[in-house]
Amino acid sequence: MNIPESYQSKLKTEEEALQTIKSNDFIITGLGAAEPIPLLTKLHHIKDYGIKGCDLTNCLPMGNYEFMTKRDYKGVVRTTGWFYSQGMRKAHKENIVSFAPQHLHSAFTKRLYARDGRRLVLLVACTPMDKHGYVSLSLSTTYERDAIDVGAFVIAVVNPNLPRTFGDTTVHISEVDVIVESSYDVPSLPEIPLNEKDKKIGQYIAELIEDEATIQLGIGGIPNAVAESLRSKKNLGIHTEMFTDGMVDLIKAGAVTNNKKTLYPGKTIATFALGSKKLYDFLDDNPSVLMKHGKWTNNPYIIGQNHKMTSINTTLEVDLFGQCASESIGPMQFSGTGGQSDTAIGAQLCAEGKSFIALYSTAEVKDGEGKRKTISKIVPMLKEGAAVSLSRNDVDYVVTEFGAVRLKGQSVTERVRRLISISHPDFRDQLKFEAEKHCIW
Ligand code: COA
């Protein structure tokens, strides 16, 4: 069979494709904007086909799909996520889905371990096939290519609106079992204008980042905003888990050249991309960006080989020891560890590396009666039940709109003093009082 014939022979409707799923299958879905939205929107229909006992694992899903948010499908497909977004958070509160703690660099091996020999099915999105018979996994190769490499049954939705990317995203049509064609809008994140706090945090970090640094920017509002403050830097490089809009601006401004990188000089390295249409247009057919396996991109020992590796992430809460709760509010799961400790530890394995945790000093939250109140994000102790995403052994710089302090190598006494100095002035006395009361010194 020639390539076009082979493609045609695999072509199915969405419903036909879903009917190739079998009871007890272990399903993995593409990450974030690489998820096959039309299939996931209808995935709950497998109940009508008598399918049951499937497990599905996802990461940062973009949609609030029926199969994962409605209790009716629990016996049909049990959903586990390792980076929650809004729909998963809601479903978690209703005990419909569960969370799988793990680092990004080891995400795929952990999943295989949990599979118990069951058939692995990958539901993923890709670009149309090129003349050589290849599609591109486009916006993520965090674990998707790994699933194909271990022989997963692959159901791919071909979407002409996805950007064609290079690296480990390349898949030959012979490796795909079922093809569905669908032209849908690629999920995007809005570009959020910078506020004064973002600008101050950006300035503090920019003062500490050297020309020629290789940077990683994490997920969340602040890391993306920090990019703006790096525009005057020279010969920056990018080795990141997530490729963002702010990075596109840095490349276009000439601040990123990738010329001084030790690994893949001249290339931007990422494992997934999520942002606006501007980002996707930049990525399309762009050979200067290589999308690489997450197990490689996020391996701390690989990250640490980069020139002046610098990681910038954010957190929800940091205690006076320097422990960062970045993925849960108390015991309630909010997102996931993702690559926070991979990248922070990796940056510190680099001799000239630095790792930043940047956060606003306060957050606006609702109290028990639903009234808005301001709380300090720097606290004596983390909320009861909070997950520590970055341990106090691995924290380096912490930055708020009141300054940047280095905790690495410092005693707890000194950490307390430094963290209070960058907390909001309204909370400093209380933090000092609590530190004394609980002998945090
Ligand atoms: N206590 C209670 N609630 C808090 C809080 C605190 N200390 N700090 C923040 N919140 C609330 C905010 O008010 C906001 O609530 P809302 O959704 O009702 O507005 C919510 O938590 C999210 O806060 P925000 O600061 O807007 O989050 P973000 O979108 O910038 O994401 C993280 C921040 C930390 C959740 C995100 O970066 C993350 O998941 N990090 C872990 C993974 C990671 O860093 N990976 C790195 C490689 S990509």
XYZ file of C-alpha atoms and ligand atoms in Angstrom:
489
model
C 0.000 0.000 0.000
C 1.404 3.433 -0.826
C 1.315 6.270 1.677
C -1.913 7.998 0.518
C -3.697 4.622 0.383
C -2.430 3.749 3.841
C -3.721 7.121 5.155
C -7.133 6.607 3.548
C -7.438 3.085 4.950
C -7.060 4.434 8.516
C -9.548 7.259 8.125
C -12.606 6.971 10.353
C -15.380 9.189 11.732
C -15.158 10.274 15.377
C -17.741 7.686 16.387
C -15.982 4.888 14.484
C -12.679 5.878 16.063
C -14.166 5.732 19.569
C -15.499 2.260 18.816
C -11.918 1.005 18.475
C -11.464 1.578 22.238
C -11.896 -1.651 24.233
C -12.899 -2.369 27.825
C -9.969 -2.131 30.272
C -7.838 -0.057 27.905
C -5.355 2.331 29.515
C -5.796 5.635 27.711
C -3.365 8.554 27.587
C -4.413 11.869 26.081
C -2.195 14.541 24.521
C -1.118 17.322 26.884
C -2.804 20.742 26.913
C -3.391 22.131 23.441
C -2.214 18.804 21.950
C -5.319 17.017 23.176
C -7.758 15.793 20.501
C -10.728 17.922 21.468
C -13.398 16.403 19.150
C -12.663 12.882 20.442
C -12.585 13.884 24.098
C -15.834 15.820 23.701
C -17.513 12.570 22.636
C -15.465 10.087 24.651
C -18.342 9.493 27.096
C -20.207 7.820 24.197
C -18.081 4.712 24.790
C -20.544 3.927 27.582
C -23.194 3.358 24.886
C -20.882 0.848 23.199
C -20.751 -1.248 26.384
C -17.133 -0.341 27.163
C -16.119 -0.295 30.813
C -13.152 -0.467 33.153
C -10.894 1.914 31.199
C -8.387 4.189 32.896
C -7.541 7.554 31.401
C -4.663 9.756 32.398
C -4.298 13.359 31.315
C -2.217 16.475 31.929
C -3.489 20.049 31.833
C -6.713 19.306 29.927
C -8.124 22.320 28.114
C -11.779 21.239 28.106
C -14.287 20.317 30.821
C -15.188 17.052 29.143
C -18.251 15.098 30.143
C -16.362 11.823 30.744
C -14.207 13.471 33.429
C -16.715 15.820 35.050
C -19.859 13.653 35.325
C -20.220 10.857 37.825
C -22.173 8.701 35.312
C -18.955 7.543 33.629
C -16.979 6.409 36.658
C -17.251 2.682 35.846
C -16.594 3.359 32.176
C -13.470 5.470 32.391
C -11.636 6.490 35.584
C -9.715 9.709 35.061
C -6.437 10.530 36.766
C -4.550 13.748 36.135
C -1.060 14.858 37.041
C -1.577 18.548 36.289
C -5.059 19.856 36.973
C -6.849 22.637 35.169
C -10.220 24.120 35.992
C -12.460 21.173 34.958
C -10.306 18.645 36.829
C -10.317 20.841 39.976
C -14.103 20.892 39.966
C -14.371 17.153 39.284
C -11.836 16.496 42.069
C -14.032 18.291 44.607
C -16.863 15.948 43.606
C -14.596 12.868 43.932
C -14.892 12.005 40.231
C -11.197 12.238 39.326
C -7.962 11.658 41.192
C -4.508 13.193 41.172
C -1.223 11.375 40.433
C 1.767 13.101 42.075
C 4.872 12.972 39.874
C 7.652 14.986 38.306
C 7.335 15.746 34.625
C 10.643 14.091 33.725
C 9.414 10.735 35.045
C 5.761 11.057 34.084
C 5.717 8.485 31.344
C 7.591 5.703 33.111
C 5.307 6.055 36.117
C 2.277 5.747 33.895
C 3.571 2.590 32.256
C 4.211 1.104 35.668
C 0.604 1.749 36.654
C -0.728 0.099 33.478
C -0.362 -3.556 34.556
C 0.128 -4.847 31.024
C -3.150 -3.459 29.716
C -3.421 -2.137 26.143
C -2.110 1.401 25.914
C -4.153 3.796 23.754
C -2.932 7.263 22.852
C -5.536 9.873 21.906
C -3.687 12.757 20.350
C -3.890 15.619 17.865
C -1.499 16.156 14.965
C -0.923 18.172 11.811
C -1.872 16.945 8.330
C 0.534 14.464 6.721
C 3.396 15.822 4.603
C 4.445 14.397 1.226
C 6.804 11.937 2.932
C 4.076 10.440 5.098
C 4.878 12.256 8.354
C 2.586 14.140 10.721
C 3.756 16.371 13.569
C 2.539 16.026 17.161
C 2.706 19.824 17.091
C 2.260 21.359 20.551
C 3.490 18.584 22.842
C 5.893 15.704 22.855
C 6.064 15.584 26.636
C 5.170 11.857 26.673
C 3.130 11.361 23.480
C 6.072 10.163 21.344
C 7.109 7.807 24.186
C 3.678 6.174 24.098
C 4.074 5.574 20.346
C 7.589 4.196 20.891
C 6.279 1.527 23.267
C 3.641 0.461 20.758
C 0.503 2.281 21.898
C -2.612 1.988 19.757
C -2.693 5.507 18.294
C -5.877 7.393 17.460
C -4.893 10.759 15.990
C -7.079 13.718 15.096
C -5.589 15.563 12.142
C -6.209 19.282 12.573
C -4.916 21.655 9.854
C -4.934 24.531 12.370
C -2.115 23.027 14.439
C 1.419 24.333 13.861
C 3.921 21.871 12.391
C 6.842 21.563 14.792
C 10.104 19.626 14.590
C 12.129 17.393 16.894
C 10.561 14.414 18.659
C 7.144 15.417 17.343
C 7.651 13.684 14.003
C 5.509 10.567 13.529
C 5.188 8.414 10.411
C 1.670 7.575 9.352
C 2.534 3.866 9.606
C 2.777 4.401 13.399
C -0.821 5.678 13.575
C -3.701 3.195 13.758
C -6.765 5.387 13.351
C -7.081 8.825 11.775
C -9.909 11.311 12.269
C -9.920 14.580 10.342
C -11.279 17.652 12.107
C -10.627 21.359 11.742
C -11.162 22.964 15.141
C -9.733 26.012 16.911
C -6.519 25.285 18.798
C -6.987 26.102 22.523
C -5.162 29.273 23.424
C -4.346 31.360 26.475
C -5.108 35.091 26.479
C -2.169 37.506 26.632
C -2.493 39.276 29.993
C -1.134 42.842 30.304
C 1.596 43.398 32.934
C 0.731 45.127 36.188
C 3.052 47.156 38.443
C 3.893 44.137 40.639
C 4.892 42.093 37.588
C 7.166 44.911 36.441
C 8.894 45.185 39.825
C 9.384 41.410 40.093
C 10.691 41.399 36.520
C 13.211 44.137 37.330
C 14.532 42.334 40.418
C 14.995 39.137 38.443
C 16.479 40.886 35.409
C 19.190 42.404 37.657
C 20.258 38.881 38.616
C 20.122 37.272 35.179
C 23.307 37.501 33.174
C 23.680 37.887 29.422
C 24.086 34.471 27.767
C 21.931 32.722 30.390
C 19.858 29.778 29.204
C 16.366 30.343 30.558
C 13.310 28.314 31.497
C 10.028 30.042 32.270
C 7.322 28.101 34.101
C 3.575 28.089 33.901
C 1.537 30.904 35.486
C 1.135 34.631 35.118
C 4.393 35.821 36.700
C 7.007 33.792 34.747
C 5.454 34.889 31.471
C 5.448 38.503 32.661
C 9.135 38.270 33.645
C 10.053 37.720 29.998
C 9.221 41.348 29.295
C 11.983 42.530 31.648
C 14.627 40.427 29.880
C 14.337 42.183 26.517
C 17.552 44.157 26.953
C 19.628 41.016 27.661
C 22.052 39.660 25.111
C 22.494 36.161 23.691
C 20.020 34.436 25.967
C 19.178 30.834 25.191
C 16.017 28.832 25.837
C 15.819 25.307 27.269
C 12.342 25.068 28.728
C 9.544 22.670 29.474
C 6.817 25.072 28.325
C 7.280 27.420 25.361
C 5.369 30.667 25.941
C 4.329 33.926 24.295
C 6.884 35.859 26.349
C 9.649 33.749 24.824
C 8.473 34.562 21.297
C 8.751 38.266 22.163
C 12.291 37.724 23.495
C 13.334 35.935 20.306
C 11.775 38.613 18.093
C 13.434 41.361 20.197
C 16.843 39.764 19.602
C 17.451 39.058 23.294
C 17.379 35.309 22.632
C 19.854 34.095 20.016
C 20.604 30.638 21.483
C 24.181 31.227 20.249
C 25.903 30.527 23.555
C 24.047 27.378 24.480
C 25.991 24.226 25.221
C 23.156 21.870 24.226
C 21.700 22.402 20.745
C 23.276 25.807 20.060
C 21.100 27.905 17.773
C 17.934 26.055 18.770
C 15.151 26.772 21.252
C 14.331 23.598 23.179
C 10.887 22.895 24.669
C 8.647 19.916 25.336
C 5.247 21.586 25.004
C 3.829 24.950 23.999
C 0.795 26.787 25.246
C -0.172 30.371 24.554
C -1.847 32.609 22.009
C -2.219 32.370 18.239
C 0.941 34.501 18.002
C 2.882 31.655 19.599
C 1.372 29.008 17.347
C 2.075 31.079 14.204
C 5.685 31.490 15.321
C 6.084 27.758 15.843
C 4.587 26.701 12.527
C 7.266 25.216 10.238
C 9.965 26.888 12.343
C 13.158 24.782 12.356
C 14.762 26.982 15.053
C 12.503 25.395 17.705
C 12.999 21.748 18.626
C 10.319 19.989 20.650
C 12.025 17.216 22.644
C 10.836 14.370 24.873
C 9.866 15.591 28.376
C 11.977 12.835 29.951
C 15.009 14.433 28.271
C 14.128 18.145 28.353
C 13.206 17.984 32.034
C 15.903 15.616 33.232
C 17.673 17.765 35.862
C 21.074 16.370 34.823
C 20.415 17.453 31.216
C 19.094 20.856 32.307
C 22.208 21.381 34.425
C 24.491 20.968 31.393
C 23.212 24.201 29.874
C 25.251 27.399 29.954
C 24.251 29.637 32.930
C 20.980 27.726 33.337
C 18.308 29.896 34.967
C 14.835 28.697 35.937
C 11.940 31.001 36.790
C 8.804 29.520 38.331
C 6.079 30.647 40.685
C 4.279 29.302 43.733
C 1.079 29.681 45.703
C 2.669 29.855 49.154
C 6.178 29.776 50.652
C 6.930 29.197 54.329
C 9.714 30.721 56.403
C 11.904 27.648 55.855
C 11.637 28.170 52.071
C 9.280 25.269 51.315
C 7.137 26.062 48.288
C 3.536 24.859 47.997
C 3.024 25.436 44.291
C 0.299 22.985 43.372
C -2.239 22.789 46.188
C -4.105 25.156 48.481
C -3.972 23.186 51.704
C -4.901 19.625 50.712
C -6.964 20.798 47.714
C -5.123 20.036 44.492
C -4.849 23.101 42.254
C -2.394 22.153 39.470
C 0.636 19.820 39.708
C 4.369 19.694 40.354
C 4.954 19.568 36.596
C 8.538 20.543 36.028
C 8.977 22.875 38.987
C 11.505 20.843 40.894
C 13.002 19.320 37.708
C 13.912 22.780 36.464
C 14.847 24.322 39.828
C 17.129 21.417 40.732
C 18.491 21.238 37.176
C 19.418 24.932 37.177
C 21.298 24.483 40.450
C 23.236 21.523 39.050
C 24.754 24.032 36.638
C 27.878 25.675 38.131
C 26.696 29.181 37.202
C 23.013 28.316 37.440
C 20.262 30.130 39.338
C 16.723 29.235 40.151
C 13.989 31.753 40.958
C 10.627 31.357 42.622
C 8.723 34.578 41.946
C 5.419 35.370 43.618
C 3.279 38.324 44.658
C 3.648 38.980 48.380
C -0.134 38.700 48.895
C -3.178 36.987 47.405
C -6.840 37.981 47.408
C -8.926 35.079 48.660
C -12.450 34.506 49.961
C -12.947 33.819 53.664
C -15.456 31.297 55.093
C -18.319 33.758 54.541
C -17.338 34.449 50.939
C -15.844 37.920 51.686
C -12.648 38.949 49.882
C -9.578 39.289 52.095
C -5.874 39.832 51.563
C -3.489 37.175 52.871
C 0.290 36.911 52.878
C 1.723 34.306 50.498
C 4.815 34.182 52.723
C 3.674 32.277 55.807
C 5.216 30.865 58.984
C 3.912 27.396 58.082
C 2.230 26.100 54.948
C -1.506 25.487 55.140
C -2.272 22.126 56.706
C -2.173 19.418 54.036
C -0.360 21.533 51.429
C 1.880 19.619 49.018
C 5.497 20.758 48.989
C 6.381 21.027 45.289
C 9.850 22.452 45.884
C 11.576 21.421 49.087
C 13.540 23.800 51.305
C 16.675 21.914 50.240
C 16.103 22.872 46.611
C 14.905 26.464 46.837
C 17.343 29.144 45.652
C 16.129 32.741 45.073
C 12.676 33.929 46.156
C 11.386 37.163 44.632
C 8.351 39.337 45.352
C 7.495 42.916 44.380
C 9.493 43.916 47.505
C 12.799 42.392 46.452
C 14.845 39.276 45.707
C 16.607 37.158 48.343
C 18.770 34.088 48.078
C 17.936 31.231 50.459
C 20.323 28.618 49.102
C 22.989 27.783 51.665
C 21.434 30.022 54.309
C 20.440 28.988 57.836
C 16.789 29.022 58.831
C 17.451 32.146 60.944
C 18.766 33.960 57.905
C 15.994 32.594 55.663
C 13.368 33.933 58.085
C 15.025 37.374 58.075
C 15.350 37.497 54.305
C 11.847 36.207 53.555
C 10.242 38.662 55.966
C 12.187 41.473 54.272
C 10.384 40.730 50.973
C 6.950 40.046 52.511
C 4.228 42.676 52.384
C 4.897 45.330 55.098
C 1.402 44.785 56.558
C 2.323 41.202 57.502
C 5.927 41.580 58.679
C 5.217 42.015 62.406
C 2.893 39.028 62.448
C 5.466 36.880 60.618
C 8.173 37.872 63.153
C 5.806 37.056 66.010
C 4.927 33.628 64.564
C 8.574 32.814 63.833
C 9.427 33.474 67.510
C 6.396 31.617 68.799
C 7.183 28.466 66.805
C 10.985 28.639 67.265
C 11.544 28.997 63.525
C 15.145 30.067 63.755
N -3.705 30.862 49.409
C -4.916 30.674 48.873
N -5.189 30.919 47.565
C -4.184 31.380 46.802
C -2.897 31.607 47.314
C -2.679 31.324 48.680
N -1.486 31.506 49.232
N -2.116 32.070 46.318
C -2.886 32.141 45.216
N -4.126 31.726 45.510
C -5.246 31.638 44.588
C -5.379 32.897 43.751
O -6.175 33.860 44.421
C -6.058 32.353 42.505
O -7.444 32.182 42.773
P -8.553 32.409 41.624
O -8.274 31.334 40.636
O -9.817 32.242 42.373
O -8.299 33.791 41.107
C -5.453 30.972 42.367
O -4.955 30.605 43.642
C -4.299 30.902 41.351
O -3.333 31.858 41.685
P -2.464 32.572 40.556
O -1.375 33.270 41.257
O -3.328 33.381 39.636
O -1.951 31.317 39.725
P -1.178 31.188 38.362
O -2.132 30.925 37.274
O -0.219 32.308 38.149
O -0.370 29.828 38.625
C 0.763 28.281 40.058
C 0.482 29.743 39.729
C 1.759 28.260 41.201
C -0.511 27.552 40.446
C 1.382 27.591 38.801
O 2.521 28.271 38.425
C 1.714 26.142 39.050
O 0.876 25.285 38.938
N 3.018 25.851 39.374
C 3.491 24.505 39.645
C 4.121 23.872 38.433
C 5.289 24.621 37.878
O 5.756 25.598 38.405
N 5.822 24.127 36.791
C 7.008 24.729 36.202
C 7.316 24.300 34.836
S 6.019 24.710 33.636
